[in-house]
Amino acid sequence: MPSANQNRKTVYMLSLLSFITWFTYTSITPTLAVHMLDENSPTWMLGILVTIAGLTGKMIGAPLGIIGDRTSLGKLISIGMILRIIPFGLLAAFALTPFVSIATVAIFGLLNPFVIMLGYLWISRNSDARGADIGTFSAAPWAAAIFGPLFGMYIISNFGFRWLCIIGAVLSLLLFPLSLGISDKVPKKVHVVSMFKEHRTFVAFYIIIAILVDATVFIYAPYWMYIGHNLGADESMIRMGSSFVSLMVALSTKLSGNLCDSIGRYKVTYAGYVLMAIMVLLMPFAWSFTILVTFYSLAKFSECFAETGISVLLSDAPDEMRGSLSAATGWISAGLGVVFAALSGMMIDRYGILPSYITSASLIMVMILTFAV
C-alpha cells in the first residue's frame, strides 16, 4: 500500500493532470457556445452543447467504473490523456457547425472521466484525508478553468482557433506518461449486484441525491451565457466571466473539502443548497453582465459546497463498489440531466428565462428536504 507521502504526491500528480485536462477543454468551449449564439441556433441546442459532455462522460463512466474497481488506475488514466488528441484534431480540421461542436464536446465528455472520475476513485480508495484531498483535486480543474478561457482568447486573437486546438493536443500528448507511475491499492473482487443489494438503502439515497443535483444544475447553469448574450456580452466578456466564476469555484472546492473534514458534510451541504437557491432565483433579474456574473459565481460557489458533500458521501460506500456505484449513478443522473437541460431551453424559448430558474430553485428545496429525512 502506498505511504502517506506517496499518496500526497499522487494527489498532486492527479491534480496536475486534471488541471491540464480542464485547461485545454475550457480554452475552446466558450468559442463553440458563442458561435452557436451568434448563429441564432435554437436555445435548446446550447443546452445540449453545454451538457452533452456530462451525458457521454457518464456513459463511459459505467464500464470505466466497473473496470476501475478491478484494476490499477494509472494505465486507464494514461489512455484517456492520449486519446484527447482526437477531438482537438476534429476541431482543427472542420468548420464549427452545431453538429461538429456538439459531437466534439461529446467526445471530450467520453475522455474526461479517465482523469476526473478515476482521480476521485483513486482518492476514495487510497487517501486517509479524503475531504482535504478531494478538495485539492476538485480545485484543480476549476483553477484551470480560470486561465483556460483567457488563454484561449489570447491564442485565438493572435494565432487563430486552429492553433489553440493544436496546443491542446500537444499538451495532452506530452503529459500522459505521468499517469503510468501511479501506484494503487486494488480492492478485492466482489459480485457487484450482491453488494448493491446488501447496501440498497445507501445506494437508493445516493442515486436520488445525484439525480436531483444534476437536474438542478442542468436546468439553470447552461443558460447564464444566454442571459449574458441578451445583456450584450461578447465572447471576450463571456470568457472573462467564465474565468471569474471558475476562480470562485476553485476557492469553494478547496474550502468545502476542508470543512467536510472539520464540521461535517451535512452542514456543508445544507449551507451550499440554501445559498445556491437564493442566487439561482436572483440570476434572471440581473440588470448588467457584471451583476449576472456575481450572482452566477455565488451560485457555483455554493453548488460546490453541495457537490463536495456528495463526493465525500461516496466514501461511505464499501471500497469494492465505489467505482461501480459512481458510474451507475452518473449514467442515470446525467442522462436525465441532459433531458432537463433541453426541456429548460425549450421552456426559455417559449416562456422566458424565469420559469426555468424557479424550477431549479424548487428542486434545490427538494434536495434540502431529502437530506433532512
mmCIF file of C-alpha atoms in Angstrom:
data_model
loop_
_atom_site.group_PDB
_atom_site.id
_atom_site.type_symbol
_atom_site.label_atom_id
_atom_site.label_comp_id
_atom_site.label_asym_id
_atom_site.label_seq_id
_atom_site.Cartn_x
_atom_site.Cartn_y
_atom_site.Cartn_z
ATOM 1 C CA MET A 1 0.000 0.000 0.000
ATOM 2 C CA PRO A 2 1.415 3.443 -0.864
ATOM 3 C CA SER A 3 2.789 5.541 2.037
ATOM 4 C CA ALA A 4 1.159 8.814 3.141
ATOM 5 C CA ASN A 5 3.921 10.785 1.412
ATOM 6 C CA GLN A 6 3.465 8.831 -1.821
ATOM 7 C CA ASN A 7 -0.287 9.347 -1.581
ATOM 8 C CA ARG A 8 0.131 13.108 -1.278
ATOM 9 C CA LYS A 9 2.463 13.178 -4.301
ATOM 10 C CA THR A 10 -0.048 11.140 -6.296
ATOM 11 C CA VAL A 11 -2.871 13.523 -5.347
ATOM 12 C CA TYR A 12 -0.772 16.418 -6.660
ATOM 13 C CA MET A 13 0.037 14.485 -9.839
ATOM 14 C CA LEU A 14 -3.619 13.679 -10.414
ATOM 15 C CA SER A 15 -4.449 17.322 -9.752
ATOM 16 C CA LEU A 16 -1.922 18.386 -12.406
ATOM 17 C CA LEU A 17 -3.416 16.005 -14.962
ATOM 18 C CA SER A 18 -6.885 17.244 -14.040
ATOM 19 C CA PHE A 19 -5.673 20.837 -14.420
ATOM 20 C CA ILE A 20 -4.335 20.216 -17.942
ATOM 21 C CA THR A 21 -7.455 18.284 -18.925
ATOM 22 C CA TRP A 22 -9.746 21.142 -17.936
ATOM 23 C CA PHE A 23 -7.369 23.921 -19.029
ATOM 24 C CA THR A 24 -7.364 22.707 -22.621
ATOM 25 C CA TYR A 25 -11.091 21.908 -22.567
ATOM 26 C CA THR A 26 -12.204 25.297 -21.234
ATOM 27 C CA SER A 27 -9.921 27.133 -23.635
ATOM 28 C CA ILE A 28 -12.078 26.062 -26.589
ATOM 29 C CA THR A 29 -15.651 25.644 -25.287
ATOM 30 C CA PRO A 30 -16.557 29.378 -24.992
ATOM 31 C CA THR A 31 -15.866 29.793 -28.716
ATOM 32 C CA LEU A 32 -18.218 26.919 -29.538
ATOM 33 C CA ALA A 33 -21.008 28.330 -27.351
ATOM 34 C CA VAL A 34 -20.718 31.932 -28.546
ATOM 35 C CA HIS A 35 -20.507 30.830 -32.184
ATOM 36 C CA MET A 36 -23.789 28.948 -31.694
ATOM 37 C CA LEU A 37 -25.419 32.021 -30.133
ATOM 38 C CA ASP A 38 -24.143 34.298 -32.906
ATOM 39 C CA GLU A 39 -25.592 31.925 -35.498
ATOM 40 C CA ASN A 40 -29.014 32.138 -33.760
ATOM 41 C CA SER A 41 -29.176 28.400 -33.194
ATOM 42 C CA PRO A 42 -32.174 27.209 -31.123
ATOM 43 C CA THR A 43 -31.643 27.774 -27.393
ATOM 44 C CA TRP A 44 -32.091 24.087 -26.603
ATOM 45 C CA MET A 45 -29.038 23.315 -28.774
ATOM 46 C CA LEU A 46 -26.933 25.481 -26.457
ATOM 47 C CA GLY A 47 -28.256 23.401 -23.572
ATOM 48 C CA ILE A 48 -27.231 20.212 -25.377
ATOM 49 C CA LEU A 49 -23.773 21.643 -26.147
ATOM 50 C CA VAL A 50 -23.137 22.551 -22.515
ATOM 51 C CA THR A 51 -24.479 19.298 -21.032
ATOM 52 C CA ILE A 52 -23.698 16.600 -23.618
ATOM 53 C CA ALA A 53 -20.229 16.031 -22.153
ATOM 54 C CA GLY A 54 -21.872 15.122 -18.846
ATOM 55 C CA LEU A 55 -24.044 12.501 -20.558
ATOM 56 C CA THR A 56 -21.278 10.894 -22.628
ATOM 57 C CA GLY A 57 -18.981 11.024 -19.615
ATOM 58 C CA LYS A 58 -21.437 9.004 -17.602
ATOM 59 C CA MET A 59 -21.937 6.578 -20.487
ATOM 60 C CA ILE A 60 -18.251 5.715 -20.488
ATOM 61 C CA GLY A 61 -18.189 6.017 -16.714
ATOM 62 C CA ALA A 62 -20.285 2.882 -16.221
ATOM 63 C CA PRO A 63 -17.828 0.405 -17.773
ATOM 64 C CA LEU A 64 -14.885 2.543 -16.661
ATOM 65 C CA GLY A 65 -16.004 2.441 -13.034
ATOM 66 C CA ILE A 66 -16.514 -1.322 -13.133
ATOM 67 C CA ILE A 67 -13.075 -1.832 -14.687
ATOM 68 C CA GLY A 68 -11.571 0.626 -12.197
ATOM 69 C CA ASP A 69 -12.893 -1.441 -9.282
ATOM 70 C CA ARG A 70 -10.888 -4.392 -10.599
ATOM 71 C CA THR A 71 -7.602 -2.954 -11.812
ATOM 72 C CA SER A 72 -4.910 -0.348 -11.177
ATOM 73 C CA LEU A 73 -5.939 3.112 -12.367
ATOM 74 C CA GLY A 74 -2.704 4.565 -13.792
ATOM 75 C CA LYS A 75 -2.875 2.908 -17.212
ATOM 76 C CA LEU A 76 -6.556 3.793 -17.613
ATOM 77 C CA ILE A 77 -5.806 7.452 -16.902
ATOM 78 C CA SER A 78 -2.948 7.487 -19.444
ATOM 79 C CA ILE A 79 -5.260 6.102 -22.144
ATOM 80 C CA GLY A 80 -7.669 8.953 -21.587
ATOM 81 C CA MET A 81 -4.909 11.553 -21.843
ATOM 82 C CA ILE A 82 -3.503 10.350 -25.157
ATOM 83 C CA LEU A 83 -6.912 9.904 -26.798
ATOM 84 C CA ARG A 84 -7.660 13.612 -26.268
ATOM 85 C CA ILE A 85 -5.780 14.368 -29.485
ATOM 86 C CA ILE A 86 -8.845 13.069 -31.396
ATOM 87 C CA PRO A 87 -11.393 15.820 -30.557
ATOM 88 C CA PHE A 88 -8.758 18.540 -30.828
ATOM 89 C CA GLY A 89 -7.888 17.207 -34.277
ATOM 90 C CA LEU A 90 -11.534 17.236 -35.366
ATOM 91 C CA LEU A 91 -11.995 20.852 -34.272
ATOM 92 C CA ALA A 92 -8.844 21.876 -36.127
ATOM 93 C CA ALA A 93 -9.953 20.104 -39.309
ATOM 94 C CA PHE A 94 -13.644 21.020 -39.656
ATOM 95 C CA ALA A 95 -15.806 24.156 -39.647
ATOM 96 C CA LEU A 96 -17.677 24.993 -36.425
ATOM 97 C CA THR A 97 -21.171 23.836 -37.327
ATOM 98 C CA PRO A 98 -23.547 22.990 -34.441
ATOM 99 C CA PHE A 99 -23.123 19.288 -35.248
ATOM 100 C CA VAL A 100 -19.312 19.436 -35.153
ATOM 101 C CA SER A 101 -19.344 21.445 -31.921
ATOM 102 C CA ILE A 102 -21.751 19.103 -30.145
ATOM 103 C CA ALA A 103 -20.018 15.972 -31.467
ATOM 104 C CA THR A 104 -16.533 17.048 -30.351
ATOM 105 C CA VAL A 105 -17.755 18.148 -26.923
ATOM 106 C CA ALA A 106 -19.427 14.726 -26.634
ATOM 107 C CA ILE A 107 -16.059 13.080 -27.352
ATOM 108 C CA PHE A 108 -14.379 15.246 -24.735
ATOM 109 C CA GLY A 109 -17.091 14.046 -22.373
ATOM 110 C CA LEU A 110 -16.143 10.434 -23.077
ATOM 111 C CA LEU A 111 -12.496 11.152 -22.234
ATOM 112 C CA ASN A 112 -12.768 13.493 -19.235
ATOM 113 C CA PRO A 113 -13.765 10.714 -16.766
ATOM 114 C CA PHE A 114 -10.476 8.908 -17.443
ATOM 115 C CA VAL A 115 -8.843 11.652 -15.366
ATOM 116 C CA ILE A 116 -11.654 13.208 -13.334
ATOM 117 C CA MET A 117 -13.732 10.197 -12.260
ATOM 118 C CA LEU A 118 -10.768 7.843 -11.853
ATOM 119 C CA GLY A 119 -8.939 10.527 -9.882
ATOM 120 C CA TYR A 120 -11.820 10.668 -7.383
ATOM 121 C CA LEU A 121 -11.865 6.866 -7.296
ATOM 122 C CA TRP A 122 -8.122 6.738 -6.542
ATOM 123 C CA ILE A 123 -8.539 9.201 -3.654
ATOM 124 C CA SER A 124 -11.522 7.332 -2.187
ATOM 125 C CA ARG A 125 -9.506 4.117 -2.403
ATOM 126 C CA ASN A 126 -6.131 5.303 -1.064
ATOM 127 C CA SER A 127 -6.413 8.578 0.864
ATOM 128 C CA ASP A 128 -6.568 8.910 4.644
ATOM 129 C CA ALA A 129 -7.597 12.602 4.380
ATOM 130 C CA ARG A 130 -10.363 12.252 1.845
ATOM 131 C CA GLY A 131 -12.120 15.570 2.399
ATOM 132 C CA ALA A 132 -8.915 17.613 2.064
ATOM 133 C CA ASP A 133 -7.623 15.565 -0.890
ATOM 134 C CA ILE A 134 -10.975 15.704 -2.676
ATOM 135 C CA GLY A 135 -10.946 19.469 -2.103
ATOM 136 C CA THR A 136 -7.442 19.755 -3.611
ATOM 137 C CA PHE A 137 -8.283 17.543 -6.568
ATOM 138 C CA SER A 138 -11.633 19.270 -7.170
ATOM 139 C CA ALA A 139 -9.990 22.696 -7.093
ATOM 140 C CA ALA A 140 -7.535 21.777 -9.870
ATOM 141 C CA PRO A 141 -9.956 21.736 -12.846
ATOM 142 C CA TRP A 142 -11.663 24.876 -11.629
ATOM 143 C CA ALA A 143 -8.319 26.619 -11.228
ATOM 144 C CA ALA A 144 -7.601 25.546 -14.807
ATOM 145 C CA ALA A 145 -10.947 26.988 -15.859
ATOM 146 C CA ILE A 146 -9.811 30.382 -14.567
ATOM 147 C CA PHE A 147 -6.950 30.522 -17.039
ATOM 148 C CA GLY A 148 -8.238 28.315 -19.860
ATOM 149 C CA PRO A 149 -10.765 30.833 -21.287
ATOM 150 C CA LEU A 150 -8.250 33.693 -21.043
ATOM 151 C CA PHE A 151 -5.506 31.631 -22.653
ATOM 152 C CA GLY A 152 -7.903 30.602 -25.414
ATOM 153 C CA MET A 153 -8.858 34.238 -26.049
ATOM 154 C CA TYR A 154 -5.179 35.218 -26.368
ATOM 155 C CA ILE A 155 -4.273 32.359 -28.723
ATOM 156 C CA ILE A 156 -7.342 32.875 -30.933
ATOM 157 C CA SER A 157 -6.730 36.629 -31.150
ATOM 158 C CA ASN A 158 -3.069 36.231 -32.128
ATOM 159 C CA PHE A 159 -2.807 32.883 -33.889
ATOM 160 C CA GLY A 160 -6.304 31.549 -34.597
ATOM 161 C CA PHE A 161 -8.604 28.830 -33.287
ATOM 162 C CA ARG A 162 -6.781 26.033 -35.122
ATOM 163 C CA TRP A 163 -3.535 26.704 -33.251
ATOM 164 C CA LEU A 164 -5.439 26.580 -29.960
ATOM 165 C CA CYS A 165 -6.619 23.063 -30.852
ATOM 166 C CA ILE A 166 -3.076 22.006 -31.790
ATOM 167 C CA ILE A 167 -1.717 23.263 -28.458
ATOM 168 C CA GLY A 168 -4.403 21.307 -26.602
ATOM 169 C CA ALA A 169 -3.488 18.107 -28.405
ATOM 170 C CA VAL A 170 0.248 18.558 -27.791
ATOM 171 C CA LEU A 171 -0.187 19.225 -24.057
ATOM 172 C CA SER A 172 -2.303 16.094 -23.648
ATOM 173 C CA LEU A 173 0.261 14.016 -25.542
ATOM 174 C CA LEU A 174 3.236 15.309 -23.548
ATOM 175 C CA LEU A 175 1.711 14.786 -20.105
ATOM 176 C CA PHE A 176 0.074 11.375 -20.424
ATOM 177 C CA PRO A 177 3.226 9.434 -19.305
ATOM 178 C CA LEU A 178 2.900 10.950 -15.813
ATOM 179 C CA SER A 179 -0.009 8.667 -15.048
ATOM 180 C CA LEU A 180 1.895 5.474 -15.827
ATOM 181 C CA GLY A 181 3.741 5.599 -12.498
ATOM 182 C CA ILE A 182 0.660 5.864 -10.279
ATOM 183 C CA SER A 183 0.623 3.152 -7.623
ATOM 184 C CA ASP A 184 -2.718 1.937 -6.362
ATOM 185 C CA LYS A 185 -4.450 -0.344 -3.878
ATOM 186 C CA VAL A 186 -6.673 -2.657 -5.936
ATOM 187 C CA PRO A 187 -9.711 -3.842 -3.946
ATOM 188 C CA LYS A 188 -10.677 -7.485 -3.809
ATOM 189 C CA LYS A 189 -13.076 -8.700 -6.476
ATOM 190 C CA VAL A 190 -16.714 -8.993 -5.428
ATOM 191 C CA HIS A 191 -20.080 -9.646 -7.028
ATOM 192 C CA VAL A 192 -21.318 -6.093 -7.707
ATOM 193 C CA VAL A 193 -25.040 -6.959 -7.831
ATOM 194 C CA SER A 194 -24.829 -8.663 -4.444
ATOM 195 C CA MET A 195 -23.037 -5.634 -2.983
ATOM 196 C CA PHE A 196 -25.712 -3.302 -4.346
ATOM 197 C CA LYS A 197 -28.475 -5.438 -2.820
ATOM 198 C CA GLU A 198 -26.716 -5.581 0.531
ATOM 199 C CA HIS A 199 -26.362 -1.775 0.650
ATOM 200 C CA ARG A 200 -29.555 -0.943 -1.238
ATOM 201 C CA THR A 201 -30.719 1.798 1.169
ATOM 202 C CA PHE A 202 -27.476 3.725 0.780
ATOM 203 C CA VAL A 203 -27.458 3.100 -2.992
ATOM 204 C CA ALA A 204 -31.020 4.414 -3.373
ATOM 205 C CA PHE A 205 -30.259 7.522 -1.309
ATOM 206 C CA TYR A 206 -27.071 8.252 -3.263
ATOM 207 C CA ILE A 207 -28.835 7.847 -6.632
ATOM 208 C CA ILE A 208 -31.730 10.134 -5.626
ATOM 209 C CA ILE A 209 -29.358 12.872 -4.476
ATOM 210 C CA ALA A 210 -27.245 12.586 -7.642
ATOM 211 C CA ILE A 211 -30.325 12.864 -9.881
ATOM 212 C CA LEU A 212 -31.559 15.947 -8.036
ATOM 213 C CA VAL A 213 -28.129 17.609 -8.170
ATOM 214 C CA ASP A 214 -27.699 17.068 -11.915
ATOM 215 C CA ALA A 215 -31.288 18.066 -12.700
ATOM 216 C CA THR A 216 -30.943 21.291 -10.718
ATOM 217 C CA VAL A 217 -27.611 22.269 -12.251
ATOM 218 C CA PHE A 218 -28.503 21.331 -15.816
ATOM 219 C CA ILE A 219 -31.727 23.343 -15.701
ATOM 220 C CA TYR A 220 -30.092 26.648 -14.797
ATOM 221 C CA ALA A 221 -26.324 26.551 -15.407
ATOM 222 C CA PRO A 222 -26.152 26.256 -19.246
ATOM 223 C CA TYR A 223 -28.199 29.393 -19.750
ATOM 224 C CA TRP A 224 -26.170 32.002 -17.911
ATOM 225 C CA MET A 225 -24.464 32.634 -21.263
ATOM 226 C CA TYR A 226 -27.886 33.080 -22.871
ATOM 227 C CA ILE A 227 -28.757 35.737 -20.282
ATOM 228 C CA GLY A 228 -25.343 37.348 -20.734
ATOM 229 C CA HIS A 229 -25.694 37.379 -24.513
ATOM 230 C CA ASN A 230 -29.052 39.133 -24.146
ATOM 231 C CA LEU A 231 -27.342 41.691 -21.885
ATOM 232 C CA GLY A 232 -24.885 42.487 -24.693
ATOM 233 C CA ALA A 233 -21.879 40.380 -23.655
ATOM 234 C CA ASP A 234 -19.497 39.314 -26.437
ATOM 235 C CA GLU A 235 -17.140 36.314 -26.451
ATOM 236 C CA SER A 236 -14.333 38.110 -24.608
ATOM 237 C CA MET A 237 -16.713 39.168 -21.813
ATOM 238 C CA ILE A 238 -18.125 35.646 -21.520
ATOM 239 C CA ARG A 239 -14.590 34.217 -21.344
ATOM 240 C CA MET A 240 -13.616 36.660 -18.589
ATOM 241 C CA GLY A 241 -16.859 35.937 -16.770
ATOM 242 C CA SER A 242 -16.151 32.199 -17.016
ATOM 243 C CA SER A 243 -12.687 32.723 -15.549
ATOM 244 C CA PHE A 244 -14.030 34.675 -12.577
ATOM 245 C CA VAL A 245 -16.691 32.028 -11.930
ATOM 246 C CA SER A 246 -14.000 29.345 -12.063
ATOM 247 C CA LEU A 247 -11.896 31.274 -9.536
ATOM 248 C CA MET A 248 -14.822 31.280 -7.128
ATOM 249 C CA VAL A 249 -15.398 27.562 -7.664
ATOM 250 C CA ALA A 250 -11.706 26.726 -7.167
ATOM 251 C CA LEU A 251 -11.757 28.532 -3.826
ATOM 252 C CA SER A 252 -15.026 26.838 -2.886
ATOM 253 C CA THR A 253 -13.909 23.279 -3.658
ATOM 254 C CA LYS A 254 -10.804 23.542 -1.500
ATOM 255 C CA LEU A 255 -12.674 25.277 1.325
ATOM 256 C CA SER A 256 -15.621 22.878 1.247
ATOM 257 C CA GLY A 257 -13.366 19.807 1.307
ATOM 258 C CA ASN A 258 -11.623 21.025 4.455
ATOM 259 C CA LEU A 259 -14.953 21.981 6.057
ATOM 260 C CA CYS A 260 -16.352 18.498 5.369
ATOM 261 C CA ASP A 261 -13.493 17.073 7.426
ATOM 262 C CA SER A 262 -13.841 19.619 10.247
ATOM 263 C CA ILE A 263 -17.578 20.319 10.745
ATOM 264 C CA GLY A 264 -19.237 17.501 8.775
ATOM 265 C CA ARG A 265 -20.553 17.140 5.258
ATOM 266 C CA TYR A 266 -24.218 17.629 6.139
ATOM 267 C CA LYS A 267 -23.681 21.157 7.480
ATOM 268 C CA VAL A 268 -21.550 21.990 4.432
ATOM 269 C CA THR A 269 -24.151 20.584 2.051
ATOM 270 C CA TYR A 270 -27.070 22.415 3.693
ATOM 271 C CA ALA A 271 -25.217 25.742 3.596
ATOM 272 C CA GLY A 272 -24.470 25.214 -0.090
ATOM 273 C CA TYR A 273 -28.062 24.414 -1.005
ATOM 274 C CA VAL A 274 -29.537 27.459 0.763
ATOM 275 C CA LEU A 275 -27.162 29.996 -0.825
ATOM 276 C CA MET A 276 -27.474 28.287 -4.194
ATOM 277 C CA ALA A 277 -31.280 28.586 -4.194
ATOM 278 C CA ILE A 278 -31.085 32.304 -3.426
ATOM 279 C CA MET A 279 -28.572 33.040 -6.179
ATOM 280 C CA VAL A 280 -30.430 30.990 -8.805
ATOM 281 C CA LEU A 281 -33.590 32.984 -8.139
ATOM 282 C CA LEU A 282 -31.698 36.280 -8.456
ATOM 283 C CA MET A 283 -29.942 35.499 -11.767
ATOM 284 C CA PRO A 284 -32.929 36.237 -14.101
ATOM 285 C CA PHE A 285 -33.189 39.719 -12.561
ATOM 286 C CA ALA A 286 -29.571 40.723 -13.287
ATOM 287 C CA TRP A 287 -29.525 44.185 -14.864
ATOM 288 C CA SER A 288 -25.943 44.040 -16.166
ATOM 289 C CA PHE A 289 -23.422 41.407 -17.164
ATOM 290 C CA THR A 290 -21.295 42.192 -14.090
ATOM 291 C CA ILE A 291 -24.245 41.604 -11.762
ATOM 292 C CA LEU A 292 -25.106 38.392 -13.630
ATOM 293 C CA VAL A 293 -21.566 37.049 -13.193
ATOM 294 C CA THR A 294 -21.691 37.963 -9.493
ATOM 295 C CA PHE A 295 -24.926 36.020 -8.947
ATOM 296 C CA TYR A 296 -23.771 33.074 -11.068
ATOM 297 C CA SER A 297 -20.349 32.850 -9.402
ATOM 298 C CA LEU A 298 -22.003 32.777 -5.965
ATOM 299 C CA ALA A 299 -24.412 30.091 -7.208
ATOM 300 C CA LYS A 300 -21.487 27.953 -8.414
ATOM 301 C CA PHE A 301 -19.552 28.706 -5.199
ATOM 302 C CA SER A 302 -22.411 27.323 -3.123
ATOM 303 C CA GLU A 303 -23.047 24.478 -5.586
ATOM 304 C CA CYS A 304 -19.555 23.188 -4.857
ATOM 305 C CA PHE A 305 -20.337 23.027 -1.141
ATOM 306 C CA ALA A 306 -23.234 20.747 -2.000
ATOM 307 C CA GLU A 307 -21.357 18.626 -4.547
ATOM 308 C CA THR A 308 -18.242 18.186 -2.399
ATOM 309 C CA GLY A 309 -20.514 16.866 0.332
ATOM 310 C CA ILE A 310 -21.910 14.358 -2.168
ATOM 311 C CA SER A 311 -18.372 13.356 -3.251
ATOM 312 C CA VAL A 312 -17.378 12.687 0.353
ATOM 313 C CA LEU A 313 -20.641 10.756 0.811
ATOM 314 C CA LEU A 314 -19.336 8.242 -1.759
ATOM 315 C CA SER A 315 -16.575 7.364 0.701
ATOM 316 C CA ASP A 316 -19.234 5.761 2.929
ATOM 317 C CA ALA A 317 -19.727 3.048 0.318
ATOM 318 C CA PRO A 318 -17.551 -0.077 0.555
ATOM 319 C CA ASP A 319 -14.242 0.143 -1.355
ATOM 320 C CA GLU A 320 -15.240 -2.674 -3.691
ATOM 321 C CA MET A 321 -18.309 -0.914 -5.115
ATOM 322 C CA ARG A 322 -17.411 2.803 -5.228
ATOM 323 C CA GLY A 323 -16.454 2.899 -8.888
ATOM 324 C CA SER A 324 -19.473 0.861 -9.938
ATOM 325 C CA LEU A 325 -21.842 2.952 -7.795
ATOM 326 C CA SER A 326 -20.432 6.243 -9.071
ATOM 327 C CA ALA A 327 -20.647 5.052 -12.671
ATOM 328 C CA ALA A 328 -24.155 3.603 -12.455
ATOM 329 C CA THR A 329 -25.453 6.657 -10.615
ATOM 330 C CA GLY A 330 -23.839 9.002 -13.100
ATOM 331 C CA TRP A 331 -25.364 7.166 -16.044
ATOM 332 C CA ILE A 332 -28.854 7.726 -14.645
ATOM 333 C CA SER A 333 -28.416 11.268 -13.342
ATOM 334 C CA ALA A 334 -26.514 12.712 -16.319
ATOM 335 C CA GLY A 335 -28.898 11.173 -18.826
ATOM 336 C CA LEU A 336 -31.841 12.769 -17.071
ATOM 337 C CA GLY A 337 -29.813 15.964 -16.673
ATOM 338 C CA VAL A 338 -29.374 16.394 -20.438
ATOM 339 C CA VAL A 339 -33.109 15.873 -20.881
ATOM 340 C CA PHE A 340 -33.777 18.539 -18.255
ATOM 341 C CA ALA A 341 -31.337 20.916 -19.986
ATOM 342 C CA ALA A 342 -33.086 20.513 -23.346
ATOM 343 C CA LEU A 343 -36.528 20.941 -21.759
ATOM 344 C CA SER A 344 -35.284 24.017 -19.940
ATOM 345 C CA GLY A 345 -34.083 25.502 -23.228
ATOM 346 C CA MET A 346 -37.461 24.858 -24.846
ATOM 347 C CA MET A 347 -39.170 26.433 -21.832
ATOM 348 C CA ILE A 348 -36.943 29.515 -22.171
ATOM 349 C CA ASP A 349 -37.780 29.861 -25.869
ATOM 350 C CA ARG A 350 -41.496 29.664 -25.100
ATOM 351 C CA TYR A 351 -41.955 31.348 -21.707
ATOM 352 C CA GLY A 352 -38.743 33.237 -20.983
ATOM 353 C CA ILE A 353 -35.944 32.631 -18.512
ATOM 354 C CA LEU A 354 -37.753 32.992 -15.149
ATOM 355 C CA PRO A 355 -39.835 29.735 -15.085
ATOM 356 C CA SER A 356 -36.735 27.588 -15.650
ATOM 357 C CA TYR A 357 -34.875 29.213 -12.794
ATOM 358 C CA ILE A 358 -37.852 28.924 -10.455
ATOM 359 C CA THR A 359 -37.975 25.211 -11.306
ATOM 360 C CA SER A 360 -34.278 24.852 -10.497
ATOM 361 C CA ALA A 361 -34.662 26.618 -7.146
ATOM 362 C CA SER A 362 -37.654 24.389 -6.328
ATOM 363 C CA LEU A 363 -35.556 21.271 -6.916
ATOM 364 C CA ILE A 364 -32.942 22.657 -4.538
ATOM 365 C CA MET A 365 -35.625 22.827 -1.839
ATOM 366 C CA VAL A 366 -36.483 19.186 -2.570
ATOM 367 C CA MET A 367 -32.813 18.280 -2.023
ATOM 368 C CA ILE A 368 -32.808 20.080 1.311
ATOM 369 C CA LEU A 369 -35.866 18.097 2.397
ATOM 370 C CA THR A 370 -34.295 14.844 1.123
ATOM 371 C CA PHE A 371 -31.187 15.375 3.232
ATOM 372 C CA ALA A 372 -33.387 16.132 6.230
ATOM 373 C CA VAL A 373 -35.000 12.683 6.087
#
